[in-house]
CSV table of C-alpha atoms in Angstrom, one decimal:
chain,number,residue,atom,x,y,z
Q,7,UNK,CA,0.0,0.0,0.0
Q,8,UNK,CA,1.0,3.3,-0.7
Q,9,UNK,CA,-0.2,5.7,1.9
Q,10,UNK,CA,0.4,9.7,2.2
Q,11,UNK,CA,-1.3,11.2,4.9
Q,12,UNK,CA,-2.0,15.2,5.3
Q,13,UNK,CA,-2.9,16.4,9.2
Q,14,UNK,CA,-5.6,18.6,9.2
Q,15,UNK,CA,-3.8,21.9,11.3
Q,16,UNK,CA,-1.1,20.7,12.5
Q,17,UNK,CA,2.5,21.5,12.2
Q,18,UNK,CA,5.2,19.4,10.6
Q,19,UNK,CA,7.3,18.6,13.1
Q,20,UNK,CA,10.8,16.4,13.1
Q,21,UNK,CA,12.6,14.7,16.0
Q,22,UNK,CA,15.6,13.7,14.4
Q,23,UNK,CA,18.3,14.0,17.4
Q,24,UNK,CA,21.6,12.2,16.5
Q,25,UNK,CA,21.8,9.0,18.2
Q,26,UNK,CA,24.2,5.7,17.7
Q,27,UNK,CA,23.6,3.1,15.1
Q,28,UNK,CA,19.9,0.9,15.1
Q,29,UNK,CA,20.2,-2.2,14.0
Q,30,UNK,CA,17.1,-4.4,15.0
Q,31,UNK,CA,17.2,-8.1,15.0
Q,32,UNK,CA,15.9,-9.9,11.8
Q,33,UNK,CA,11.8,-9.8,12.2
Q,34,UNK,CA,9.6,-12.2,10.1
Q,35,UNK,CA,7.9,-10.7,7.2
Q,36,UNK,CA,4.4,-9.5,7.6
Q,37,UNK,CA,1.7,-12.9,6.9
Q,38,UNK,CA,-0.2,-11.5,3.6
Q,39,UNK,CA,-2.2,-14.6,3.5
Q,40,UNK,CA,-5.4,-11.9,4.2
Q,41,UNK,CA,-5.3,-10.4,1.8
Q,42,UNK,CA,-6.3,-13.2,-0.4
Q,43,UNK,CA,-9.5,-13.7,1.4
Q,44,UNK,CA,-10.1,-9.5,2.1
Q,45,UNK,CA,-13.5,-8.1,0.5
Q,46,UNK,CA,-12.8,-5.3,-2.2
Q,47,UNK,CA,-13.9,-2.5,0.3
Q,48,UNK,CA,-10.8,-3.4,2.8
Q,49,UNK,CA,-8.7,-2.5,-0.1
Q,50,UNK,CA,-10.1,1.0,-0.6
Q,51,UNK,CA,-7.0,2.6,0.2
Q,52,UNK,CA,-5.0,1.1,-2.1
Q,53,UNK,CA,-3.5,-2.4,-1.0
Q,54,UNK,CA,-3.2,-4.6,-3.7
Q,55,UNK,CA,-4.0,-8.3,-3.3
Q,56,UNK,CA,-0.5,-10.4,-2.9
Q,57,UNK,CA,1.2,-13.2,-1.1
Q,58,UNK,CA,4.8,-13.0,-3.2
Q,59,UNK,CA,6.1,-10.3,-2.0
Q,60,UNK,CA,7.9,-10.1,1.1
Q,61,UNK,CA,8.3,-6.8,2.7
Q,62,UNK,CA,10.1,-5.6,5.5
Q,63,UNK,CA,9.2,-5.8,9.0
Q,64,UNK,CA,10.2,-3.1,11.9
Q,65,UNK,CA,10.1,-3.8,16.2
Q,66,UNK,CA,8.3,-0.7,17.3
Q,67,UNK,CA,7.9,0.5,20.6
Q,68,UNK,CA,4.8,3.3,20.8
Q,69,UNK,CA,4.6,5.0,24.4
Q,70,UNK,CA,7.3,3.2,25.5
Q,71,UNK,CA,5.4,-0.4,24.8
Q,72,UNK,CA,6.1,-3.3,22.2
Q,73,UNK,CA,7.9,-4.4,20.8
Q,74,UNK,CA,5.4,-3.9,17.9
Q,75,UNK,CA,4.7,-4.8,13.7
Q,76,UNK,CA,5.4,-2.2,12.0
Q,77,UNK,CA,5.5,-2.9,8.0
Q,78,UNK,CA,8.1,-0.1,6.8
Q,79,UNK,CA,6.6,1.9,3.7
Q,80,UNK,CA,8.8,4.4,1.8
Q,81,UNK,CA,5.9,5.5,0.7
Q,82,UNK,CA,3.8,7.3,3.9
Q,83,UNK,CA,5.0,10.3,5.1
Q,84,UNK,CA,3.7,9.6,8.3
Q,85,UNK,CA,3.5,6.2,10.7
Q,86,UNK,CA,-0.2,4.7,11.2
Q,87,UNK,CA,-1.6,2.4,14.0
Q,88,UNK,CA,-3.7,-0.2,13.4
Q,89,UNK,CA,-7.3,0.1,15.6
Q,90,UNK,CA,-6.4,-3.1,17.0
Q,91,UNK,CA,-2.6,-1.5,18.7
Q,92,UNK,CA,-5.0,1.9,19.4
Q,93,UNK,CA,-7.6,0.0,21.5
Q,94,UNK,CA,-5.0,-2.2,23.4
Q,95,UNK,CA,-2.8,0.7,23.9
Q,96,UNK,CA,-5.8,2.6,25.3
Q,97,UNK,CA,-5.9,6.1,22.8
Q,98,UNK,CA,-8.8,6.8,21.6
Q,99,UNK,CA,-9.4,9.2,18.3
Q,100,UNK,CA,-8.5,13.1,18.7
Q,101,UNK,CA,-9.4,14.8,15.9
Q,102,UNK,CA,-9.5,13.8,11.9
Q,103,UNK,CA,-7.0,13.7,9.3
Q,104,UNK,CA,-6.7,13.3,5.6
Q,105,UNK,CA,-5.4,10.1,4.6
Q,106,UNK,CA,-3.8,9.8,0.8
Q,107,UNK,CA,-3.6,6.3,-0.7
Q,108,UNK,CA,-2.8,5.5,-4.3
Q,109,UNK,CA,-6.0,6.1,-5.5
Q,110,UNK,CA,-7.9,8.5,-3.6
Q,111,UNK,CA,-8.1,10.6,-0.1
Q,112,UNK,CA,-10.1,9.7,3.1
Q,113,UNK,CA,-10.7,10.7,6.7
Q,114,UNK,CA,-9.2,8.7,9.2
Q,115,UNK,CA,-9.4,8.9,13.3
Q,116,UNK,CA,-5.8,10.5,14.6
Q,117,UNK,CA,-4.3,9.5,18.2
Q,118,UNK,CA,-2.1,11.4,20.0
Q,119,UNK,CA,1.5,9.3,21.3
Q,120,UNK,CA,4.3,10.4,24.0
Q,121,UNK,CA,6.4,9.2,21.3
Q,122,UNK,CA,7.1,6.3,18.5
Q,123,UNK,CA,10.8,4.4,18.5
Q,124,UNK,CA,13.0,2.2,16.6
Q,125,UNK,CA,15.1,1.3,19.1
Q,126,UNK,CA,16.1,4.2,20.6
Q,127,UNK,CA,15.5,6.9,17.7
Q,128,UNK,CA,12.5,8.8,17.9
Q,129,UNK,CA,10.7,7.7,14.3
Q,130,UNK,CA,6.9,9.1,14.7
Q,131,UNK,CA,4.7,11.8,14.8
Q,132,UNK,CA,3.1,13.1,17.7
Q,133,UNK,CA,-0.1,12.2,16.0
Q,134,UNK,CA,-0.6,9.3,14.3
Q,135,UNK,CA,-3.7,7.8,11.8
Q,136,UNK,CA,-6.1,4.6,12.9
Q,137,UNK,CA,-6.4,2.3,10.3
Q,138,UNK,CA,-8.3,-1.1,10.0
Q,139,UNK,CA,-9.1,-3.7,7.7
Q,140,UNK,CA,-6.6,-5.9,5.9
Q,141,UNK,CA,-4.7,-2.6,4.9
Q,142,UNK,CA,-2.1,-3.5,7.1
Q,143,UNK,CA,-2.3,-7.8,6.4
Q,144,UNK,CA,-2.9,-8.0,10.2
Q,145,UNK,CA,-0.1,-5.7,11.1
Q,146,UNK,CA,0.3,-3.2,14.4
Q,147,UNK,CA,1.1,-0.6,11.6
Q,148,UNK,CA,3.4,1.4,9.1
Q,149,UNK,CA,6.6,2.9,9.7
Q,150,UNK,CA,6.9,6.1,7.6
Q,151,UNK,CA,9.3,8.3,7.0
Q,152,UNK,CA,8.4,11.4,9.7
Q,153,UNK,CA,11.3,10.3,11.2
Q,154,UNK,CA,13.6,9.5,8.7
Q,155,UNK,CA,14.7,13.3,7.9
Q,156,UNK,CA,18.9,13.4,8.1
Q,157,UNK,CA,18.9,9.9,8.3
Q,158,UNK,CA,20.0,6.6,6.3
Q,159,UNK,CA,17.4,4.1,5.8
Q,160,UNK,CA,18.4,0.6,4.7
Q,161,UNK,CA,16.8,-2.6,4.0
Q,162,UNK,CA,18.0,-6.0,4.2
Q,163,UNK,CA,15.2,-7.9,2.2
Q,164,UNK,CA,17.2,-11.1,2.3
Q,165,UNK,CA,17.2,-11.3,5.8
Q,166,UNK,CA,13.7,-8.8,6.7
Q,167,UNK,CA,16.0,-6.8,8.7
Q,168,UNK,CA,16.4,-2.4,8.7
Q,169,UNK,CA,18.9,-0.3,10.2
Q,170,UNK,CA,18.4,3.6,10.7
Q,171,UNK,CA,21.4,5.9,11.2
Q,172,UNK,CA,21.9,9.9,11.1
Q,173,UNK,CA,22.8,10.3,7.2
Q,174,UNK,CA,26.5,12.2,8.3
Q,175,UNK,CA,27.3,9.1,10.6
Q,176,UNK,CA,26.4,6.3,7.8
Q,177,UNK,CA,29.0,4.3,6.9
Q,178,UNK,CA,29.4,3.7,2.7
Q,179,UNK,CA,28.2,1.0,1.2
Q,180,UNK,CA,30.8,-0.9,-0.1
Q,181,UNK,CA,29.6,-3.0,-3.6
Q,182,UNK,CA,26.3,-1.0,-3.6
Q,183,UNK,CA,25.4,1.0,-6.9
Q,184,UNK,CA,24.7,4.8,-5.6
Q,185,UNK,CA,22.0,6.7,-7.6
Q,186,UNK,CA,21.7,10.6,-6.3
Q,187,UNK,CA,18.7,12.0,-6.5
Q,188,UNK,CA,16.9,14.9,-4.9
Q,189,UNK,CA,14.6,15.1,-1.9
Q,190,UNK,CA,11.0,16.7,-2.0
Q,191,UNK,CA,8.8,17.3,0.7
Q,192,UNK,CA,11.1,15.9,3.4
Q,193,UNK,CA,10.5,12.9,3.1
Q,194,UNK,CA,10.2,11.6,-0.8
Q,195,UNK,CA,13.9,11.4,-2.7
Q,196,UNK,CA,13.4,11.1,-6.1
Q,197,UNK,CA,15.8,9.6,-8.4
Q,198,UNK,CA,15.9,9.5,-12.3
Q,199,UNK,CA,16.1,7.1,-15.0
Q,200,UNK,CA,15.8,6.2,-18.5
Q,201,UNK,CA,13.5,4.0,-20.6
Q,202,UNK,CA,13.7,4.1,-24.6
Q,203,UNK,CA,15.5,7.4,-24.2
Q,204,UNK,CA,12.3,9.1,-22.2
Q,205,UNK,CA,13.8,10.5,-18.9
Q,206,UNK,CA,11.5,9.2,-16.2
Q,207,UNK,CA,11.8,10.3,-12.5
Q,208,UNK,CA,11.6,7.6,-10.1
Q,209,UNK,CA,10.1,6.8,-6.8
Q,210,UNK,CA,10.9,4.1,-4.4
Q,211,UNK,CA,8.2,2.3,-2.5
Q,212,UNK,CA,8.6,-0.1,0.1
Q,213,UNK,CA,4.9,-0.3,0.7
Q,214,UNK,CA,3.8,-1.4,-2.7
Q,215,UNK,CA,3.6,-4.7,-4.1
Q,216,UNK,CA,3.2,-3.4,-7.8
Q,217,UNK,CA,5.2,-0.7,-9.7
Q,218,UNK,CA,3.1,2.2,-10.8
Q,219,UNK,CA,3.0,4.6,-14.3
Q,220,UNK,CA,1.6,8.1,-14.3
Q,221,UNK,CA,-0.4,9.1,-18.1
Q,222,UNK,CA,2.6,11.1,-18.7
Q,223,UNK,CA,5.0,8.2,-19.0
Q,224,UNK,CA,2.7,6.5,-21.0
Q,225,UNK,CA,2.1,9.2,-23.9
Q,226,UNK,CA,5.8,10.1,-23.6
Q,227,UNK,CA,6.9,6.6,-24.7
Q,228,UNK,CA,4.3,6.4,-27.3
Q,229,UNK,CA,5.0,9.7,-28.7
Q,230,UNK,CA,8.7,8.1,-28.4
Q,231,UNK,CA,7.2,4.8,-30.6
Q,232,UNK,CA,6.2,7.1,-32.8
Q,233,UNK,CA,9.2,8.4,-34.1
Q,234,UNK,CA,11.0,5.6,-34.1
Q,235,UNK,CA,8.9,4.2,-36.4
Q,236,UNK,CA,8.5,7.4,-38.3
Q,237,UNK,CA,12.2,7.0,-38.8
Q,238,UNK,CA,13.3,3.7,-38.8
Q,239,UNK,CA,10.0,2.2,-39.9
Q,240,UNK,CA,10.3,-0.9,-37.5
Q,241,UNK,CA,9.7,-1.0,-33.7
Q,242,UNK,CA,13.4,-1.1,-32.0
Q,243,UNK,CA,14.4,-3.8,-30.6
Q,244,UNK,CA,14.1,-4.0,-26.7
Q,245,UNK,CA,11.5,-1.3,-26.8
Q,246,UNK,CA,8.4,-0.8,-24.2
Q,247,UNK,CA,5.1,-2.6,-25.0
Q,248,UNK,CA,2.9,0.4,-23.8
Q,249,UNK,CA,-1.2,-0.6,-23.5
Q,250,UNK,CA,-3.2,1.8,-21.9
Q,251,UNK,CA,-3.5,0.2,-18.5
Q,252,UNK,CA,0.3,-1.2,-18.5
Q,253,UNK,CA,3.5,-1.1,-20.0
Q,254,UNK,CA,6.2,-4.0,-20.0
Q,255,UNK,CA,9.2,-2.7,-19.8
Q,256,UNK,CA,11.9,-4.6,-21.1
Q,257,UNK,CA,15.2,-2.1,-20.3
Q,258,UNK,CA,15.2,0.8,-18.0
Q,259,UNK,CA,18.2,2.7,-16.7
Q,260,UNK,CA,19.1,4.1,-13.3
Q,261,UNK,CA,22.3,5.3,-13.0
Q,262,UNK,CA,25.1,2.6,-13.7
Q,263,UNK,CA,21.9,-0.1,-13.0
Q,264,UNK,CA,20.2,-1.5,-15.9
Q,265,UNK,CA,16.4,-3.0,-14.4
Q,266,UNK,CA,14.8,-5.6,-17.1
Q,267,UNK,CA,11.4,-7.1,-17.5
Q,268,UNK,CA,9.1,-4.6,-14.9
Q,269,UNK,CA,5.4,-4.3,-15.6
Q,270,UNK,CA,4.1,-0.9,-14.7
Q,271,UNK,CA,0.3,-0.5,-14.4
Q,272,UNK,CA,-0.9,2.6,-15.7
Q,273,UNK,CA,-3.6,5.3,-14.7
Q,274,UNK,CA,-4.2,8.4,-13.2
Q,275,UNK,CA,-3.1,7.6,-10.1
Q,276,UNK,CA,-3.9,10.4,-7.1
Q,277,UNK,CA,-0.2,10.2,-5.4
Q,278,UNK,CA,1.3,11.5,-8.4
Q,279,UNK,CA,-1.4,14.2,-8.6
Q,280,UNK,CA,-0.7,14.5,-4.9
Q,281,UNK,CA,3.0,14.3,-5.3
Q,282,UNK,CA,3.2,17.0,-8.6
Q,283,UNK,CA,3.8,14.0,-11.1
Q,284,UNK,CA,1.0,15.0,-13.3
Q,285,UNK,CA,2.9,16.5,-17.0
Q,286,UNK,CA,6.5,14.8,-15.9
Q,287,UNK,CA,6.9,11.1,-16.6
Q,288,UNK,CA,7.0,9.2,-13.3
Q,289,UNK,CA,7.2,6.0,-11.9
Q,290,UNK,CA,6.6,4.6,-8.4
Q,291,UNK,CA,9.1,1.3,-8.4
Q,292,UNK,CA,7.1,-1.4,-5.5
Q,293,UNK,CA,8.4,-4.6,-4.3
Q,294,UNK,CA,8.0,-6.6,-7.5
Q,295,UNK,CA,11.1,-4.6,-8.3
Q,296,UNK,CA,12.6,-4.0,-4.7
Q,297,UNK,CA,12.1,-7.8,-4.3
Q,298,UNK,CA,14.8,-8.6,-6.5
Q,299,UNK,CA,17.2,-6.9,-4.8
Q,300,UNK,CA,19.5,-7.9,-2.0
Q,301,UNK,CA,18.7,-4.7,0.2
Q,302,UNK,CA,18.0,-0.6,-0.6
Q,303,UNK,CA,19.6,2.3,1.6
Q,304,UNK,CA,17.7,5.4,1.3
Q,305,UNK,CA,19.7,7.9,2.7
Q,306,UNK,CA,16.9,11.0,3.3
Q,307,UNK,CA,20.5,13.4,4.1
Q,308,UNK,CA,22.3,13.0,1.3
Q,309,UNK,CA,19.6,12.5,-1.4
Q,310,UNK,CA,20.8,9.3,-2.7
Q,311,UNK,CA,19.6,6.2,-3.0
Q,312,UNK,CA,21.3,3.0,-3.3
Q,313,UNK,CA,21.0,-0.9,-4.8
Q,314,UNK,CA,22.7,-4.1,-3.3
Q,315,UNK,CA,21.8,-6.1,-6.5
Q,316,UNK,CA,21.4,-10.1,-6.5
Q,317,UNK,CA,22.7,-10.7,-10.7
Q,318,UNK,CA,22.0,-9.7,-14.2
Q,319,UNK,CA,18.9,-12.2,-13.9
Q,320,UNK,CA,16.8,-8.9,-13.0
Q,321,UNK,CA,19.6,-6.2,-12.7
Q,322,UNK,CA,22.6,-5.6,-14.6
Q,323,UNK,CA,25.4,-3.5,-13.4
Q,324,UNK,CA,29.3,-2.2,-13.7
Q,325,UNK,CA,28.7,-2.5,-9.7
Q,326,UNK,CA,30.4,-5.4,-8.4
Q,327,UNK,CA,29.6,-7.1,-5.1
């Protein structure tokens, strides 16, 4: 699930204090097997319907209990509780927010927490979202990225395991492919990339299972089909199979990485709307891609994200490991 959520008047607010190294053990990733048997309306914001894909799993202590389930998601600005954790942790709803999935905004229930940790860095909001339903696949909730500002974020999807550090502390990651990108909003870093020859500006997230297209990469690579033929009179070789609803993408760039064989689905999808993807080509890279990997590092400081890649079965690269 994708998940973007707007507090109605209140503040942005960061608690980033510099703190050692958080490592958590290795947790088990989240059981998916309900969303096979969900009804349509638990899906409304957003989750797709999907037991391959693994994703990563985060201890969380809120209000100094837990450890808790958090599913980490690249892709919410801001951590959510499930009703379940809400009711056993005894907060009841305080005011309304607006909640931003891929597809649409809603009102959710906000509670009010002391505080929301990884270990011991602050990583939350001092107002967090109720959800319910098989949004979360039977999860406490999502880790966002409130608390990720000045910070390295890295996945071990191997293993299910993350470790958060303050971005000027971070050590580099030997054998990983670096692609620098640019932050927006705090919280999103944007990287680019290449498909056909149509520069494309890509977002990375955690939190869903399928990769996403916005119109404007869709009627840039046509437009992009179109001269090639125009000139050449014969589709080139490797090129996109663009449909309206999907393309297959047989070849995309990023940086030194070449990515083969993604499927992105297409439509006008509200987070890029939300996000100011609406003329530029954009797409939102899920875990059918991430999956493939070994482990990402987004590092939220610096700008940069980075690849520990498996092979050229998926990914090929001048990056050794």
């Amino acid at each position: 699930m994708n998940l973007i959520v707007r507090l109605a008047a209140v503040a942005m607010a960061w608690f980033c204090a510099l703190s050692p190294s958080a490592f958590a053990t290795c947790v088990a990733a989240p059981d998916l097997a309900a969303y096979q048997t969900a009804a349509p309306e638990d899906f409304a914001l957003g989750a797709s319907r999907s037991d391959r894909l693994g994703r990563v799993v985060a201890p969380v202590f809120v209000n100094g209990e837990g450890p808790f389930r958090f599913i980490v998601d690249t892709g919410a600005n801001r951590s959510v509780l499930s009703s379940e954790l809400a009711l056993r942790l005894g907060l009841a709803p305080d005011g309304e927010g607006e909640v931003h999935s891929v597809y649409g905004a809603s009102m959710a229930p906000l509670a009010r927490v002391r505080s929301i940790t990884y270990e011991n860095l602050d990583v939350g909001a001092r107002e967090a979202p109720i959800l319910s339903g098989a949004v979360l696949a039977g999860e406490h909730g999502l880790l966002g990225a409130d608390g990720m500002r000045d910070r390295r974020l890295r996945l071990d999807f191997e293993r299910n395991c993350i470790e958060i550090l303050p971005s000027r502390e971070a050590r580099r990651l030997r054998g990983w492919a670096v692609v620098r990108g640019e932050l927006r909003f705090g919280h999103l870093v944007v990287i680019p990339g290449s498909i056909n020859g149509v520069r494309v500006r890509i977002l990375v997230d955690t939190g869903s299972d399928s990769s996403l297209a916005n119109l404007a990469l869709r009627d840039a690579l046509r437009a992009r089909e179109r001269r090639d033929r125009a000139r050449l009179n014969f589709a080139l070789g490797g090129a996109p199979i663009v449909l309206d609803r999907a393309i297959a993408i047989h070849r995309m760039n990023i940086g030194d990485l070449e990515v083969r064989d993604v499927t992105a689905y297409v439509d006008d999808f509200h987070v890029f709307r939300l996000w100011g993807f609406v003329d530029e080509p954009a797409l939102l890279m899920g875990m059918d891609v991430l999956s493939q990997t070994r482990g990402v590092a987004i590092d939220y400081g610096r700008g940069t994200v980075a690849f520990r890649i498996r092979g050229p079965l998926y990914f090929g690269s001048r990056v050794r490991n």
